[in-house]
mmCIF file of C-alpha atoms in Angstrom:
data_model
loop_
_atom_site.group_PDB
_atom_site.id
_atom_site.type_symbol
_atom_site.label_atom_id
_atom_site.label_comp_id
_atom_site.label_asym_id
_atom_site.label_seq_id
_atom_site.Cartn_x
_atom_site.Cartn_y
_atom_site.Cartn_z
ATOM 1 C CA MET M 1 0.000 0.000 0.000
ATOM 2 C CA ALA M 2 1.262 3.450 -0.821
ATOM 3 C CA ARG M 3 2.389 5.559 2.081
ATOM 4 C CA PHE M 4 2.121 9.299 2.405
ATOM 5 C CA PRO M 5 2.899 11.764 5.190
ATOM 6 C CA MET M 6 -0.094 12.019 7.477
ATOM 7 C CA PRO M 7 -0.266 13.987 10.707
ATOM 8 C CA ALA M 8 -0.888 11.555 13.554
ATOM 9 C CA SER M 9 -3.911 13.602 14.610
ATOM 10 C CA LYS M 10 -5.614 12.836 11.260
ATOM 11 C CA VAL M 11 -4.973 9.087 10.992
ATOM 12 C CA ALA M 12 -8.267 8.135 12.665
ATOM 13 C CA ALA M 13 -10.154 10.488 10.322
ATOM 14 C CA LEU M 14 -8.565 8.773 7.324
ATOM 15 C CA GLY M 15 -9.492 5.377 8.764
ATOM 16 C CA ARG M 16 -13.079 6.552 9.116
ATOM 17 C CA VAL M 17 -13.186 7.703 5.479
ATOM 18 C CA LEU M 18 -11.907 4.312 4.315
ATOM 19 C CA ALA M 19 -14.235 2.326 6.573
ATOM 20 C CA GLU M 20 -17.264 4.367 5.561
ATOM 21 C CA ALA M 21 -16.358 3.979 1.877
ATOM 22 C CA GLY M 22 -16.150 0.239 2.457
ATOM 23 C CA THR M 23 -19.608 0.040 4.022
ATOM 24 C CA ASP M 24 -21.686 2.845 2.496
ATOM 25 C CA PRO M 25 -22.174 2.841 -1.292
ATOM 26 C CA SER M 26 -22.785 6.602 -1.488
ATOM 27 C CA ARG M 27 -19.617 7.404 0.478
ATOM 28 C CA ARG M 28 -17.680 4.914 -1.645
ATOM 29 C CA GLN M 29 -18.934 6.584 -4.809
ATOM 30 C CA ALA M 30 -17.996 10.021 -3.446
ATOM 31 C CA LEU M 31 -14.467 8.764 -2.764
ATOM 32 C CA ILE M 32 -14.251 7.247 -6.249
ATOM 33 C CA ASP M 33 -15.592 10.407 -7.904
ATOM 34 C CA ASN M 34 -13.493 12.959 -6.025
ATOM 35 C CA PRO M 35 -10.994 11.486 -3.564
ATOM 36 C CA LYS M 36 -9.226 14.804 -2.965
ATOM 37 C CA ALA M 37 -12.444 16.510 -1.868
ATOM 38 C CA VAL M 38 -13.365 13.645 0.462
ATOM 39 C CA LEU M 39 -9.867 13.600 1.966
ATOM 40 C CA ALA M 40 -9.926 17.384 2.425
ATOM 41 C CA LYS M 41 -13.309 17.172 4.162
ATOM 42 C CA ALA M 42 -11.823 14.524 6.489
ATOM 43 C CA GLY M 43 -9.093 16.956 7.471
ATOM 44 C CA VAL M 44 -6.160 15.687 5.443
ATOM 45 C CA PRO M 45 -3.962 18.759 4.997
ATOM 46 C CA ALA M 46 -4.012 20.384 1.561
ATOM 47 C CA GLU M 47 -0.224 20.138 1.307
ATOM 48 C CA VAL M 48 -0.454 16.357 1.703
ATOM 49 C CA ILE M 49 -3.289 16.058 -0.811
ATOM 50 C CA ALA M 50 -1.323 18.147 -3.322
ATOM 51 C CA LEU M 51 1.589 15.680 -3.215
ATOM 52 C CA PHE M 52 -0.354 12.825 -4.787
ATOM 53 C CA ASP M 53 -2.742 11.877 -7.539
ATOM 54 C CA PHE M 54 -5.185 9.691 -5.634
ATOM 55 C CA THR M 55 -7.061 7.051 -7.579
ATOM 56 C CA VAL M 56 -9.587 4.759 -5.964
ATOM 57 C CA VAL M 57 -9.630 1.322 -7.548
ATOM 58 C CA CYS M 58 -11.777 -1.588 -6.542
ATOM 59 C CA ASP M 59 -11.490 -5.269 -7.224
ATOM 60 C CA THR M 60 -14.339 -7.156 -8.823
ATOM 61 C CA SER M 61 -14.761 -10.826 -9.541
ATOM 62 C CA ALA M 62 -13.321 -10.169 -13.021
ATOM 63 C CA LYS M 63 -10.596 -7.641 -12.206
ATOM 64 C CA ARG M 64 -7.905 -7.558 -9.509
ATOM 65 C CA HIS M 65 -5.521 -4.707 -8.756
ATOM 66 C CA VAL M 66 -2.058 -4.948 -7.263
ATOM 67 C CA VAL M 67 -0.767 -1.876 -5.471
ATOM 68 C CA LEU M 68 2.974 -1.473 -5.360
ATOM 69 C CA PRO M 69 4.230 0.160 -2.185
ATOM 70 C CA TYR M 70 5.774 3.587 -2.438
ATOM 71 C CA ARG M 71 8.972 2.119 -1.012
ATOM 72 C CA TYR M 72 10.304 -1.282 -0.187
ATOM 73 C CA ASN M 73 12.883 -1.922 2.532
ATOM 74 C CA PRO M 74 16.102 -2.647 0.591
ATOM 75 C CA ALA M 75 17.881 -4.151 3.608
ATOM 76 C CA LYS M 76 15.111 -6.701 4.120
ATOM 77 C CA LEU M 77 15.114 -7.480 0.399
ATOM 78 C CA ASP M 78 18.898 -7.936 0.352
ATOM 79 C CA ARG M 79 18.905 -10.319 3.303
ATOM 80 C CA VAL M 80 15.890 -12.202 1.877
ATOM 81 C CA ASP M 81 13.755 -11.637 4.961
ATOM 82 C CA GLU M 82 11.067 -14.281 4.391
ATOM 83 C CA ASP M 83 8.554 -12.726 6.790
ATOM 84 C CA TYR M 84 8.880 -9.395 4.979
ATOM 85 C CA LEU M 85 8.601 -10.995 1.537
ATOM 86 C CA ASN M 86 5.638 -13.117 2.613
ATOM 87 C CA GLY M 87 3.960 -9.971 3.939
ATOM 88 C CA ILE M 88 4.403 -8.269 0.570
ATOM 89 C CA ALA M 89 2.989 -11.252 -1.288
ATOM 90 C CA ASN M 90 0.129 -11.775 1.160
ATOM 91 C CA SER M 91 -0.911 -8.141 0.859
ATOM 92 C CA THR M 92 -1.725 -8.807 -2.793
ATOM 93 C CA LEU M 93 -3.114 -12.334 -2.474
ATOM 94 C CA GLY M 94 -6.622 -12.613 -1.200
ATOM 95 C CA THR M 95 -8.768 -15.683 -1.081
ATOM 96 C CA ALA M 96 -12.064 -13.841 -0.857
ATOM 97 C CA THR M 97 -13.677 -12.738 -4.082
ATOM 98 C CA PRO M 98 -15.290 -9.324 -3.686
ATOM 99 C CA PRO M 99 -18.788 -8.819 -5.017
ATOM 100 C CA ALA M 100 -19.025 -7.596 -8.600
ATOM 101 C CA SER M 101 -20.426 -4.294 -7.367
ATOM 102 C CA ALA M 102 -17.702 -3.638 -4.745
ATOM 103 C CA CYS M 103 -17.017 -0.237 -6.302
ATOM 104 C CA GLY M 104 -20.561 0.614 -7.105
ATOM 105 C CA ARG M 105 -19.805 -0.264 -10.725
ATOM 106 C CA ASN M 106 -19.229 -3.566 -12.489
#
């Protein structure tokens, strides 16, 4: 998952945005349609929002997305840290198939 600088005081607000988007179709659609506005409303600082081009993507039964992290830990890669590598792989491998309308669109 991509990482970006987030003030500690706003982390819970971001978590709420993501959880609500995951459970409420209208909030999910708002995040898909205009993620920067939704993040701004949640209190994410404008200077953080300006650093990134946010795109909301959702898996369906026919389409899966893999998100490459912003950075990997080169030391853990070099020493072939199996727990670290398994964590990377497991973050992209899911056994559950999301519903076709997970994003509000097929």
